[in-house]
Amino acid sequence: MVSQLSPLPDGPVTVAGWVETVRDQKKVQFVILRDESGAVQLVNPATRDLEDDATPEQQAAAALTETIGTLAHGTMVRVTGELKHDERVKLGGLEVKVGTLEVVSEAIAETPIAEDSSLDKRLDWRFLDLRRPEANLLFRVQTTFEHALRSYWVERDYIEVHTPKLMASASESRAELFEMEYFETKAYLAQSPQFFKQMAQPAGFGKVFEIAPAFRADPSFTSRHATEFTSIDAEISWIDSHEDVMAMQEQALVAAFTAVVEKHGAAIEAAFEVSLSVPSLPFPRIPLAEARQIVADGGYEIPRTDGDLDPEGERRLSAWVKANHGHDFVFVTDYATGIRPFYHMRREGDGSITNSYDLLYNGTEISTGAQREHRVDVLIEQAKEKGIEPEELEFYLDFFRYGVPPHGGFGMGLARVLMLMLGLGSIRETTYLFRGPTRLLP
Amino acid sequence: MVSQLSPLPDGPVTVAGWVETVRDQKKVQFVILRDESGAVQLVNPATRDLEDDATPEQQAAAALTETIGTLAHGTMVRVTGELKHDERVKLGGLEVKVGTLEVVSEAIAETPIAEDSSLDKRLDWRFLDLRRPEANLLFRVQTTFEHALRSYWVERDYIEVHTPKLMASASESRAELFEMEYFETKAYLAQSPQFFKQMAQPAGFGKVFEIAPAFRADPSFTSRHATEFTSIDAEISWIDSHEDVMAMQEQALVAAFTAVVEKHGAAIEAAFEVSLSVPSLPFPRIPLAEARQIVADGGYEIPRTDGDLDPEGERRLSAWVKANHGHDFVFVTDYATGIRPFYHMRREGDGSITNSYDLLYNGTEISTGAQREHRVDVLIEQAKEKGIEPEELEFYLDFFRYGVPPHGGFGMGLARVLMLMLGLGSIRETTYLFRGPTRLLP
């Protein structure tokens, strides 16, 4: 790999990758060769305009010069040559003098996207778009982030679950549901692993997590919605309230941010001009009513009438938290019952608020968490109140009829975290292959 | 947690979990309390038949006795009491004398499944079925197995990808495809991440992996098929042949088995009567033609006419390998072109065989791997030959038109590995919530 060249002594090496650019000068040719680990400069003294009595060596050199002159961007080549460290070379302080160059896979010379292509156009050619070093870095950051989260949980005896995505009924709401023929009946795609990660609690699993796709037939075209997204979920037993869930989530996030900063902090700074730091514990907590007051005091009237924050309200609240607490995260707690699903537990003694929260990061909601209602009679009442027929939920309600510990958990959108971490404008940039109402290809 | 009691000194403790059994004797009551980490015996001296002048303490003791006497299996309780180490107690050499007992969640007394319930009945009540200690262990083993695989890859700079499960066309074949309405068009559920993990190669990701659901509208009811299953996939660039893929896969598996044996070897032996060991490297490799000859020499005529092995053939081959090589795994290589998909690379100089393999473990296929054809003109020819219209594959073929390195990878069924590792009879036992043609619930 290119990144492994630097510590090697001057001498023969082999490298393979794709041609990023060719600079074909009269007397010398330069090729920037890139692989998944980095880029290196290849150099070849040009041999042109041979005399009739050229030697076989001269003929071979001329052929190599001609080959290099015609290399299209993206051509996959394998090169043997001589490594030479030379601090005058800007790219890594080394170059490889080409000995042989094998074209492993040719490329169409006309690349359909350019640096100034629109995001939509880039997504049409996502496999070319992903060749950008920043895109490569982005998915390495994601890999590190996820693995650190999983490691945090695995080290604490959580069980990883793979809940089914095919369901006999809705997991969240009848709206935004993908439906399909399923043999003699119909199936629906899970909008979240909610019901099935809760199933792990009466099953006695104690603590579970899952990172998996979720599906919403959401017709919106915002920068933070997709019809398919990667959801990070955890659910834990024997909690006293949503406070236990928040404490777990913030600690897991600190573990993940620590891993990302250690491994990629410098590269992120260079590529995204973001100086990433590990958030301090605990994250600030602000009840929703207070959060709305802070936004109102800041001179912004939230147009929503349901009592929730809107995206502008979230941004303003986060800015206030950053200014007053120096923190990029904030838990907004105590959401009103009216804007929470039936399975959120309501506050003991005050049925108007729930034991729930949203987590905002750099101005945008990335996660929702809550203590769940585990008393089946209360659960049924709350479902009815939300207009859901308990008959549709029988399989779910059964989970609560044979003993279930108090429990809670959260769901978090992976692409949103990455978008906000790296200061990007859309989850389309931070999703490997975005899926939206008008995008199923490639 | 119960497992944390053992090192504690005698004295006050709190434990929480569910009631497994109650033994209500005249003078003393015993409760087996279980949580995700293990089980502990609770003991309570019975107080019954109070005199009229009983003290408040006696009345409380009598109430506790009555409560314990009525505890149904599954009832979630929180108990404070006195821990006492006593080597005469079979269960862990300790017991907890009950001080207070709080019923956190009641349970219906009639449990719908028993030890002798059929598998199908147990799946109807999977959340109760999963309370069995062996089921809990099984998913802990799975967690360790997966995490060790991911760690193996992450430590080697693989990128984790989340390929979309919603597609505009089939990923493998028109058969066994789930189709759904998708806004103004139709979408299909990915049968594998095949096309999109290959996309990572022209994208310059180098090495990728994914553990995610895959979907097949497979109407069969065998012990090793499901309509939704967890697929473990990896794909790597710059290989010379499928040998490089096999070498990577066997090393990753050894890392995963090492972790499982270290962490759960003794528990697996106790629960499943399986003495698990780490497989030796390299795994045996046998070309398919030779494998069929071995099976034929053993006196079994494979009824399939397509040149493949059948399940009985796989069992016999594995038995032969175990007897002759002392190995539980075998790579069957060089599959005939006729029984491989169009994207498998064919052998240079012999188009009748492919650079592909199946991996068998304890008698059953768990994985298929191959070098992929990366030359787009050859790929188109092979697709046509298999009766696939290249027009349907345009988005996939584009991946090969702008430069792509030689590459290959494998897919492996997680539930199958677990089934064969623990000597179980069906992937329904090793899937959190099995999905089949007639099973979508719970």
PDB file of N, CA and C in Angstrom, chain A residues 17-18 36 74 76 105-108 127 131 136 140 142-143 146-147 150-151 157 160 162 164-166 179-180 182 196 200 202-204 227-228 238 398 401-404 432-433 435-436, chain B residues 17-18 36 74 76 105-108 127 131 136 140 142-143 146-147 150-151 157 160 162 164-166 179 182 196 200 202-204 227-228 238 398 401-404 432-433 435-436:
ATOM      1  N   GLY A  17      -2.674   0.801  -7.800  1.00  0.00           N
ATOM      2  CA  GLY A  17      -3.739   1.738  -7.467  1.00  0.00           C
ATOM      3  C   GLY A  17      -4.289   2.340  -8.733  1.00  0.00           C
ATOM      4  N   TRP A  18      -4.981   3.476  -8.580  1.00  0.00           N
ATOM      5  CA  TRP A  18      -5.527   4.086  -9.774  1.00  0.00           C
ATOM      6  C   TRP A  18      -4.846   5.415 -10.064  1.00  0.00           C
ATOM      7  N   GLU A  36      -6.242   3.092  -1.509  1.00  0.00           N
ATOM      8  CA  GLU A  36      -7.100   3.434  -0.370  1.00  0.00           C
ATOM      9  C   GLU A  36      -6.344   4.082   0.777  1.00  0.00           C
ATOM     10  N   GLY A  74      -8.370   7.064 -13.349  1.00  0.00           N
ATOM     11  CA  GLY A  74      -9.088   5.881 -12.886  1.00  0.00           C
ATOM     12  C   GLY A  74      -8.487   4.577 -13.355  1.00  0.00           C
ATOM     13  N   MET A  76      -6.522   1.425 -13.526  1.00  0.00           N
ATOM     14  CA  MET A  76      -5.875   0.690 -12.452  1.00  0.00           C
ATOM     15  C   MET A  76      -4.556   0.135 -12.972  1.00  0.00           C
ATOM     16  N   SER A 105      -6.639  -2.507 -15.431  1.00  0.00           N
ATOM     17  CA  SER A 105      -8.028  -2.258 -15.821  1.00  0.00           C
ATOM     18  C   SER A 105      -8.111  -0.861 -16.419  1.00  0.00           C
ATOM     19  N   GLU A 106      -8.565  -0.814 -17.671  1.00  0.00           N
ATOM     20  CA  GLU A 106      -8.652   0.488 -18.323  1.00  0.00           C
ATOM     21  C   GLU A 106      -9.859   1.270 -17.828  1.00  0.00           C
ATOM     22  N   ALA A 107      -9.853   2.555 -18.093  1.00  0.00           N
ATOM     23  CA  ALA A 107     -10.957   3.411 -17.658  1.00  0.00           C
ATOM     24  C   ALA A 107     -11.403   4.279 -18.827  1.00  0.00           C
ATOM     25  N   ILE A 108     -12.697   4.516 -18.920  1.00  0.00           N
ATOM     26  CA  ILE A 108     -13.205   5.470 -19.901  1.00  0.00           C
ATOM     27  C   ILE A 108     -12.605   6.832 -19.568  1.00  0.00           C
ATOM     28  N   PHE A 127     -19.679   5.710  -7.034  1.00  0.00           N
ATOM     29  CA  PHE A 127     -18.437   4.933  -6.914  1.00  0.00           C
ATOM     30  C   PHE A 127     -17.223   5.739  -7.356  1.00  0.00           C
ATOM     31  N   ARG A 131     -14.075   8.052  -4.563  1.00  0.00           N
ATOM     32  CA  ARG A 131     -12.617   8.008  -4.692  1.00  0.00           C
ATOM     33  C   ARG A 131     -11.955   9.227  -4.062  1.00  0.00           C
ATOM     34  N   ASN A 136     -13.166   8.753   1.361  1.00  0.00           N
ATOM     35  CA  ASN A 136     -12.506   7.579   1.920  1.00  0.00           C
ATOM     36  C   ASN A 136     -12.302   7.752   3.425  1.00  0.00           C
ATOM     37  N   ARG A 140     -13.788   5.725   6.832  1.00  0.00           N
ATOM     38  CA  ARG A 140     -12.868   5.185   7.845  1.00  0.00           C
ATOM     39  C   ARG A 140     -13.239   5.724   9.230  1.00  0.00           C
ATOM     40  N   GLN A 142     -16.221   6.560  10.111  1.00  0.00           N
ATOM     41  CA  GLN A 142     -17.440   5.841  10.472  1.00  0.00           C
ATOM     42  C   GLN A 142     -17.103   4.458  11.026  1.00  0.00           C
ATOM     43  N   THR A 143     -16.182   3.772  10.361  1.00  0.00           N
ATOM     44  CA  THR A 143     -15.772   2.436  10.807  1.00  0.00           C
ATOM     45  C   THR A 143     -15.222   2.485  12.222  1.00  0.00           C
ATOM     46  N   GLU A 146     -18.142   3.319  14.796  1.00  0.00           N
ATOM     47  CA  GLU A 146     -19.005   2.168  15.068  1.00  0.00           C
ATOM     48  C   GLU A 146     -18.298   1.109  15.891  1.00  0.00           C
ATOM     49  N   HIS A 147     -17.051   0.851  15.513  1.00  0.00           N
ATOM     50  CA  HIS A 147     -16.353  -0.230  16.197  1.00  0.00           C
ATOM     51  C   HIS A 147     -16.100   0.121  17.660  1.00  0.00           C
ATOM     52  N   ARG A 150     -19.405  -0.415  19.503  1.00  0.00           N
ATOM     53  CA  ARG A 150     -19.646  -1.838  19.748  1.00  0.00           C
ATOM     54  C   ARG A 150     -18.702  -2.373  20.817  1.00  0.00           C
ATOM     55  N   SER A 151     -17.451  -1.922  20.755  1.00  0.00           N
ATOM     56  CA  SER A 151     -16.485  -2.407  21.744  1.00  0.00           C
ATOM     57  C   SER A 151     -16.900  -1.970  23.143  1.00  0.00           C
ATOM     58  N   ASP A 157     -20.661  -6.555  28.429  1.00  0.00           N
ATOM     59  CA  ASP A 157     -21.545  -7.730  28.384  1.00  0.00           C
ATOM     60  C   ASP A 157     -22.901  -7.478  27.738  1.00  0.00           C
ATOM     61  N   GLU A 160     -25.301  -8.472  21.213  1.00  0.00           N
ATOM     62  CA  GLU A 160     -25.663  -7.875  19.921  1.00  0.00           C
ATOM     63  C   GLU A 160     -26.845  -8.653  19.350  1.00  0.00           C
ATOM     64  N   HIS A 162     -29.787  -9.115  16.124  1.00  0.00           N
ATOM     65  CA  HIS A 162     -30.164  -8.810  14.746  1.00  0.00           C
ATOM     66  C   HIS A 162     -31.668  -8.986  14.659  1.00  0.00           C
ATOM     67  N   PRO A 164     -35.457  -8.732  13.214  1.00  0.00           N
ATOM     68  CA  PRO A 164     -35.948  -8.878  11.837  1.00  0.00           C
ATOM     69  C   PRO A 164     -36.436  -7.553  11.267  1.00  0.00           C
ATOM     70  N   LYS A 165     -36.187  -7.377   9.985  1.00  0.00           N
ATOM     71  CA  LYS A 165     -36.676  -6.185   9.280  1.00  0.00           C
ATOM     72  C   LYS A 165     -38.012  -6.455   8.604  1.00  0.00           C
ATOM     73  N   LEU A 166     -38.370  -7.715   8.489  1.00  0.00           N
ATOM     74  CA  LEU A 166     -39.679  -8.099   7.958  1.00  0.00           C
ATOM     75  C   LEU A 166     -40.635  -8.282   9.129  1.00  0.00           C
ATOM     76  N   GLU A 179     -44.725  -1.582   2.332  1.00  0.00           N
ATOM     77  CA  GLU A 179     -45.516  -2.803   2.399  1.00  0.00           C
ATOM     78  C   GLU A 179     -45.170  -3.692   1.221  1.00  0.00           C
ATOM     79  N   MET A 180     -45.177  -4.994   1.418  1.00  0.00           N
ATOM     80  CA  MET A 180     -44.900  -5.898   0.289  1.00  0.00           C
ATOM     81  C   MET A 180     -45.699  -7.181   0.381  1.00  0.00           C
ATOM     82  N   TYR A 182     -46.017 -10.981   0.750  1.00  0.00           N
ATOM     83  CA  TYR A 182     -45.149 -11.949   1.434  1.00  0.00           C
ATOM     84  C   TYR A 182     -45.862 -13.297   1.410  1.00  0.00           C
ATOM     85  N   PHE A 196     -38.619  -5.130  18.831  1.00  0.00           N
ATOM     86  CA  PHE A 196     -37.834  -6.351  18.979  1.00  0.00           C
ATOM     87  C   PHE A 196     -36.621  -6.176  19.888  1.00  0.00           C
ATOM     88  N   ALA A 200     -36.044  -8.219  23.870  1.00  0.00           N
ATOM     89  CA  ALA A 200     -34.866  -8.779  24.552  1.00  0.00           C
ATOM     90  C   ALA A 200     -34.941  -8.588  26.065  1.00  0.00           C
ATOM     91  N   PRO A 202     -37.869  -8.835  28.314  1.00  0.00           N
ATOM     92  CA  PRO A 202     -38.489 -10.007  28.943  1.00  0.00           C
ATOM     93  C   PRO A 202     -37.726 -11.292  28.632  1.00  0.00           C
ATOM     94  N   ALA A 203     -36.970 -11.320  27.537  1.00  0.00           N
ATOM     95  CA  ALA A 203     -36.163 -12.509  27.230  1.00  0.00           C
ATOM     96  C   ALA A 203     -34.973 -12.643  28.166  1.00  0.00           C
ATOM     97  N   GLY A 204     -34.759 -11.627  28.999  1.00  0.00           N
ATOM     98  CA  GLY A 204     -33.681 -11.740  29.980  1.00  0.00           C
ATOM     99  C   GLY A 204     -32.294 -11.489  29.424  1.00  0.00           C
ATOM    100  N   THR A 227     -34.958   7.201   3.004  1.00  0.00           N
ATOM    101  CA  THR A 227     -35.936   6.112   3.125  1.00  0.00           C
ATOM    102  C   THR A 227     -35.296   4.871   3.754  1.00  0.00           C
ATOM    103  N   GLU A 228     -33.975   4.816   3.704  1.00  0.00           N
ATOM    104  CA  GLU A 228     -33.257   3.731   4.356  1.00  0.00           C
ATOM    105  C   GLU A 228     -32.067   4.346   5.080  1.00  0.00           C
ATOM    106  N   TRP A 238     -33.597  -2.874  33.920  1.00  0.00           N
ATOM    107  CA  TRP A 238     -33.414  -2.512  35.322  1.00  0.00           C
ATOM    108  C   TRP A 238     -32.943  -1.073  35.502  1.00  0.00           C
ATOM    109  N   ASP A 398     -47.853  -9.056  24.334  1.00  0.00           N
ATOM    110  CA  ASP A 398     -47.495 -10.303  25.011  1.00  0.00           C
ATOM    111  C   ASP A 398     -46.135 -10.223  25.706  1.00  0.00           C
ATOM    112  N   ARG A 401     -46.538  -9.510  29.361  1.00  0.00           N
ATOM    113  CA  ARG A 401     -47.518 -10.258  30.162  1.00  0.00           C
ATOM    114  C   ARG A 401     -46.899 -11.373  30.982  1.00  0.00           C
ATOM    115  N   TYR A 402     -45.637 -11.667  30.751  1.00  0.00           N
ATOM    116  CA  TYR A 402     -45.009 -12.791  31.446  1.00  0.00           C
ATOM    117  C   TYR A 402     -43.803 -12.332  32.257  1.00  0.00           C
ATOM    118  N   GLY A 403     -43.855 -11.069  32.673  1.00  0.00           N
ATOM    119  CA  GLY A 403     -42.758 -10.515  33.461  1.00  0.00           C
ATOM    120  C   GLY A 403     -41.778  -9.774  32.582  1.00  0.00           C
ATOM    121  N   VAL A 404     -41.564  -8.506  32.907  1.00  0.00           N
ATOM    122  CA  VAL A 404     -40.604  -7.709  32.127  1.00  0.00           C
ATOM    123  C   VAL A 404     -39.962  -6.695  33.068  1.00  0.00           C
ATOM    124  N   TYR A 432     -23.308   5.646   2.451  1.00  0.00           N
ATOM    125  CA  TYR A 432     -22.569   4.949   1.378  1.00  0.00           C
ATOM    126  C   TYR A 432     -23.335   5.049   0.061  1.00  0.00           C
ATOM    127  N   LEU A 433     -24.605   4.684   0.093  1.00  0.00           N
ATOM    128  CA  LEU A 433     -25.472   4.845  -1.084  1.00  0.00           C
ATOM    129  C   LEU A 433     -26.823   5.342  -0.599  1.00  0.00           C
ATOM    130  N   ARG A 435     -30.598   6.516  -0.204  1.00  0.00           N
ATOM    131  CA  ARG A 435     -31.898   6.123  -0.738  1.00  0.00           C
ATOM    132  C   ARG A 435     -32.935   7.168  -0.354  1.00  0.00           C
ATOM    133  N   GLY A 436     -33.585   7.744  -1.371  1.00  0.00           N
ATOM    134  CA  GLY A 436     -34.645   8.713  -1.134  1.00  0.00           C
ATOM    135  C   GLY A 436     -35.810   8.422  -2.049  1.00  0.00           C
TER     136      GLY A 436
ATOM    137  N   GLY B  17     -34.140  -9.831  39.056  1.00  0.00           N
ATOM    138  CA  GLY B  17     -34.211 -10.788  37.949  1.00  0.00           C
ATOM    139  C   GLY B  17     -35.594 -11.402  37.921  1.00  0.00           C
ATOM    140  N   TRP B  18     -35.695 -12.530  37.232  1.00  0.00           N
ATOM    141  CA  TRP B  18     -36.996 -13.169  37.184  1.00  0.00           C
ATOM    142  C   TRP B  18     -36.993 -14.489  37.944  1.00  0.00           C
ATOM    143  N   GLU B  36     -29.591 -12.107  33.411  1.00  0.00           N
ATOM    144  CA  GLU B  36     -28.861 -12.454  32.195  1.00  0.00           C
ATOM    145  C   GLU B  36     -27.506 -13.081  32.480  1.00  0.00           C
ATOM    146  N   GLY B  74     -41.325 -16.213  35.900  1.00  0.00           N
ATOM    147  CA  GLY B  74     -41.189 -15.038  35.046  1.00  0.00           C
ATOM    148  C   GLY B  74     -41.420 -13.727  35.764  1.00  0.00           C
ATOM    149  N   MET B  76     -40.877 -10.568  37.621  1.00  0.00           N
ATOM    150  CA  MET B  76     -39.653  -9.797  37.820  1.00  0.00           C
ATOM    151  C   MET B  76     -39.656  -9.235  39.238  1.00  0.00           C
ATOM    152  N   SER B 105     -42.745  -6.643  38.226  1.00  0.00           N
ATOM    153  CA  SER B 105     -43.623  -6.916  37.092  1.00  0.00           C
ATOM    154  C   SER B 105     -44.188  -8.318  37.252  1.00  0.00           C
ATOM    155  N   GLU B 106     -45.506  -8.401  37.280  1.00  0.00           N
ATOM    156  CA  GLU B 106     -46.146  -9.706  37.459  1.00  0.00           C
ATOM    157  C   GLU B 106     -46.121 -10.491  36.156  1.00  0.00           C
ATOM    158  N   ALA B 107     -46.335 -11.772  36.277  1.00  0.00           N
ATOM    159  CA  ALA B 107     -46.341 -12.642  35.107  1.00  0.00           C
ATOM    160  C   ALA B 107     -47.575 -13.521  35.136  1.00  0.00           C
ATOM    161  N   ILE B 108     -48.146 -13.786  33.968  1.00  0.00           N
ATOM    162  CA  ILE B 108     -49.236 -14.754  33.872  1.00  0.00           C
ATOM    163  C   ILE B 108     -48.695 -16.103  34.325  1.00  0.00           C
ATOM    164  N   PHE B 127     -39.737 -14.956  23.040  1.00  0.00           N
ATOM    165  CA  PHE B 127     -39.176 -14.158  24.143  1.00  0.00           C
ATOM    166  C   PHE B 127     -39.129 -14.958  25.447  1.00  0.00           C
ATOM    167  N   ARG B 131     -35.307 -17.212  27.333  1.00  0.00           N
ATOM    168  CA  ARG B 131     -34.883 -17.156  28.744  1.00  0.00           C
ATOM    169  C   ARG B 131     -34.049 -18.369  29.124  1.00  0.00           C
ATOM    170  N   ASN B 136     -29.467 -17.842  25.950  1.00  0.00           N
ATOM    171  CA  ASN B 136     -28.708 -16.652  26.335  1.00  0.00           C
ATOM    172  C   ASN B 136     -27.236 -16.825  25.964  1.00  0.00           C
ATOM    173  N   ARG B 140     -24.674 -14.785  23.289  1.00  0.00           N
ATOM    174  CA  ARG B 140     -23.393 -14.222  23.753  1.00  0.00           C
ATOM    175  C   ARG B 140     -22.243 -14.751  22.891  1.00  0.00           C
ATOM    176  N   GLN B 142     -22.544 -15.622  19.813  1.00  0.00           N
ATOM    177  CA  GLN B 142     -22.688 -14.908  18.534  1.00  0.00           C
ATOM    178  C   GLN B 142     -22.056 -13.523  18.625  1.00  0.00           C
ATOM    179  N   THR B 143     -22.329 -12.831  19.733  1.00  0.00           N
ATOM    180  CA  THR B 143     -21.783 -11.491  19.926  1.00  0.00           C
ATOM    181  C   THR B 143     -20.251 -11.517  19.903  1.00  0.00           C
ATOM    182  N   GLU B 146     -18.965 -12.366  16.243  1.00  0.00           N
ATOM    183  CA  GLU B 146     -19.058 -11.225  15.325  1.00  0.00           C
ATOM    184  C   GLU B 146     -18.046 -10.146  15.661  1.00  0.00           C
ATOM    185  N   HIS B 147     -17.936  -9.874  16.949  1.00  0.00           N
ATOM    186  CA  HIS B 147     -17.047  -8.774  17.333  1.00  0.00           C
ATOM    187  C   HIS B 147     -15.595  -9.117  17.010  1.00  0.00           C
ATOM    188  N   ARG B 150     -15.131  -8.620  13.249  1.00  0.00           N
ATOM    189  CA  ARG B 150     -15.019  -7.191  12.926  1.00  0.00           C
ATOM    190  C   ARG B 150     -13.676  -6.642  13.401  1.00  0.00           C
ATOM    191  N   SER B 151     -13.262  -7.052  14.594  1.00  0.00           N
ATOM    192  CA  SER B 151     -11.988  -6.554  15.109  1.00  0.00           C
ATOM    193  C   SER B 151     -10.843  -6.993  14.201  1.00  0.00           C
ATOM    194  N   ASP B 157      -7.425  -2.399   8.682  1.00  0.00           N
ATOM    195  CA  ASP B 157      -7.808  -1.240   7.880  1.00  0.00           C
ATOM    196  C   ASP B 157      -8.915  -1.503   6.862  1.00  0.00           C
ATOM    197  N   GLU B 160     -15.874  -0.613   7.084  1.00  0.00           N
ATOM    198  CA  GLU B 160     -17.199  -1.214   7.245  1.00  0.00           C
ATOM    199  C   GLU B 160     -18.183  -0.460   6.360  1.00  0.00           C
ATOM    200  N   HIS B 162     -22.284  -0.064   4.844  1.00  0.00           N
ATOM    201  CA  HIS B 162     -23.697  -0.380   5.019  1.00  0.00           C
ATOM    202  C   HIS B 162     -24.349  -0.230   3.652  1.00  0.00           C
ATOM    203  N   PRO B 164     -27.114  -0.528   0.691  1.00  0.00           N
ATOM    204  CA  PRO B 164     -28.569  -0.399   0.758  1.00  0.00           C
ATOM    205  C   PRO B 164     -29.272  -1.740   0.535  1.00  0.00           C
ATOM    206  N   LYS B 165     -30.363  -1.927   1.246  1.00  0.00           N
ATOM    207  CA  LYS B 165     -31.171  -3.130   1.069  1.00  0.00           C
ATOM    208  C   LYS B 165     -32.305  -2.880   0.083  1.00  0.00           C
ATOM    209  N   LEU B 166     -32.568  -1.617  -0.211  1.00  0.00           N
ATOM    210  CA  LEU B 166     -33.563  -1.262  -1.228  1.00  0.00           C
ATOM    211  C   LEU B 166     -32.836  -1.089  -2.558  1.00  0.00           C
ATOM    212  N   GLU B 179     -40.585  -7.898  -3.725  1.00  0.00           N
ATOM    213  CA  GLU B 179     -40.844  -6.678  -4.500  1.00  0.00           C
ATOM    214  C   GLU B 179     -41.820  -5.800  -3.732  1.00  0.00           C
ATOM    215  N   TYR B 182     -42.681   1.486  -4.379  1.00  0.00           N
ATOM    216  CA  TYR B 182     -41.726   2.461  -3.859  1.00  0.00           C
ATOM    217  C   TYR B 182     -42.041   3.798  -4.510  1.00  0.00           C
ATOM    218  N   PHE B 196     -23.052  -4.136  -4.318  1.00  0.00           N
ATOM    219  CA  PHE B 196     -22.629  -2.901  -3.652  1.00  0.00           C
ATOM    220  C   PHE B 196     -21.333  -3.059  -2.865  1.00  0.00           C
ATOM    221  N   ALA B 200     -17.444  -0.968  -3.869  1.00  0.00           N
ATOM    222  CA  ALA B 200     -16.382  -0.390  -3.038  1.00  0.00           C
ATOM    223  C   ALA B 200     -15.009  -0.569  -3.676  1.00  0.00           C
ATOM    224  N   PRO B 202     -14.026  -0.339  -7.230  1.00  0.00           N
ATOM    225  CA  PRO B 202     -13.707   0.831  -8.052  1.00  0.00           C
ATOM    226  C   PRO B 202     -13.715   2.130  -7.248  1.00  0.00           C
ATOM    227  N   ALA B 203     -14.437   2.159  -6.129  1.00  0.00           N
ATOM    228  CA  ALA B 203     -14.439   3.357  -5.286  1.00  0.00           C
ATOM    229  C   ALA B 203     -13.122   3.503  -4.521  1.00  0.00           C
ATOM    230  N   GLY B 204     -12.250   2.504  -4.629  1.00  0.00           N
ATOM    231  CA  GLY B 204     -10.944   2.622  -4.001  1.00  0.00           C
ATOM    232  C   GLY B 204     -10.948   2.380  -2.503  1.00  0.00           C
ATOM    233  N   THR B 227     -36.167 -16.541   5.118  1.00  0.00           N
ATOM    234  CA  THR B 227     -36.446 -15.459   4.167  1.00  0.00           C
ATOM    235  C   THR B 227     -35.642 -14.201   4.519  1.00  0.00           C
ATOM    236  N   GLU B 228     -35.189 -14.136   5.743  1.00  0.00           N
ATOM    237  CA  GLU B 228     -34.324 -13.028   6.167  1.00  0.00           C
ATOM    238  C   GLU B 228     -33.213 -13.630   7.005  1.00  0.00           C
ATOM    239  N   TRP B 238      -7.161  -6.196  -5.329  1.00  0.00           N
ATOM    240  CA  TRP B 238      -5.787  -6.550  -5.675  1.00  0.00           C
ATOM    241  C   TRP B 238      -5.428  -7.983  -5.291  1.00  0.00           C
ATOM    242  N   ASP B 398     -21.474  -0.291 -14.995  1.00  0.00           N
ATOM    243  CA  ASP B 398     -20.733   0.983 -14.920  1.00  0.00           C
ATOM    244  C   ASP B 398     -19.575   0.914 -13.916  1.00  0.00           C
ATOM    245  N   ARG B 401     -16.328   0.223 -15.656  1.00  0.00           N
ATOM    246  CA  ARG B 401     -15.963   0.964 -16.880  1.00  0.00           C
ATOM    247  C   ARG B 401     -14.985   2.099 -16.627  1.00  0.00           C
ATOM    248  N   TYR B 402     -14.741   2.410 -15.364  1.00  0.00           N
ATOM    249  CA  TYR B 402     -13.872   3.549 -15.056  1.00  0.00           C
ATOM    250  C   TYR B 402     -12.664   3.112 -14.238  1.00  0.00           C
ATOM    251  N   GLY B 403     -12.268   1.850 -14.444  1.00  0.00           N
ATOM    252  CA  GLY B 403     -11.123   1.316 -13.719  1.00  0.00           C
ATOM    253  C   GLY B 403     -11.555   0.591 -12.460  1.00  0.00           C
ATOM    254  N   VAL B 404     -11.160  -0.683 -12.368  1.00  0.00           N
ATOM    255  CA  VAL B 404     -11.513  -1.473 -11.183  1.00  0.00           C
ATOM    256  C   VAL B 404     -10.390  -2.470 -10.935  1.00  0.00           C
ATOM    257  N   TYR B 432     -32.319 -14.846  16.125  1.00  0.00           N
ATOM    258  CA  TYR B 432     -33.048 -14.158  17.206  1.00  0.00           C
ATOM    259  C   TYR B 432     -34.553 -14.300  17.002  1.00  0.00           C
ATOM    260  N   LEU B 433     -35.012 -13.927  15.807  1.00  0.00           N
ATOM    261  CA  LEU B 433     -36.426 -14.108  15.455  1.00  0.00           C
ATOM    262  C   LEU B 433     -36.479 -14.618  14.023  1.00  0.00           C
ATOM    263  N   ARG B 435     -37.514 -15.833  10.386  1.00  0.00           N
ATOM    264  CA  ARG B 435     -38.513 -15.460   9.383  1.00  0.00           C
ATOM    265  C   ARG B 435     -38.532 -16.508   8.285  1.00  0.00           C
ATOM    266  N   GLY B 436     -39.699 -17.108   8.061  1.00  0.00           N
ATOM    267  CA  GLY B 436     -39.867 -18.093   6.993  1.00  0.00           C
ATOM    268  C   GLY B 436     -41.173 -17.822   6.259  1.00  0.00           C
TER     269      GLY B 436
END
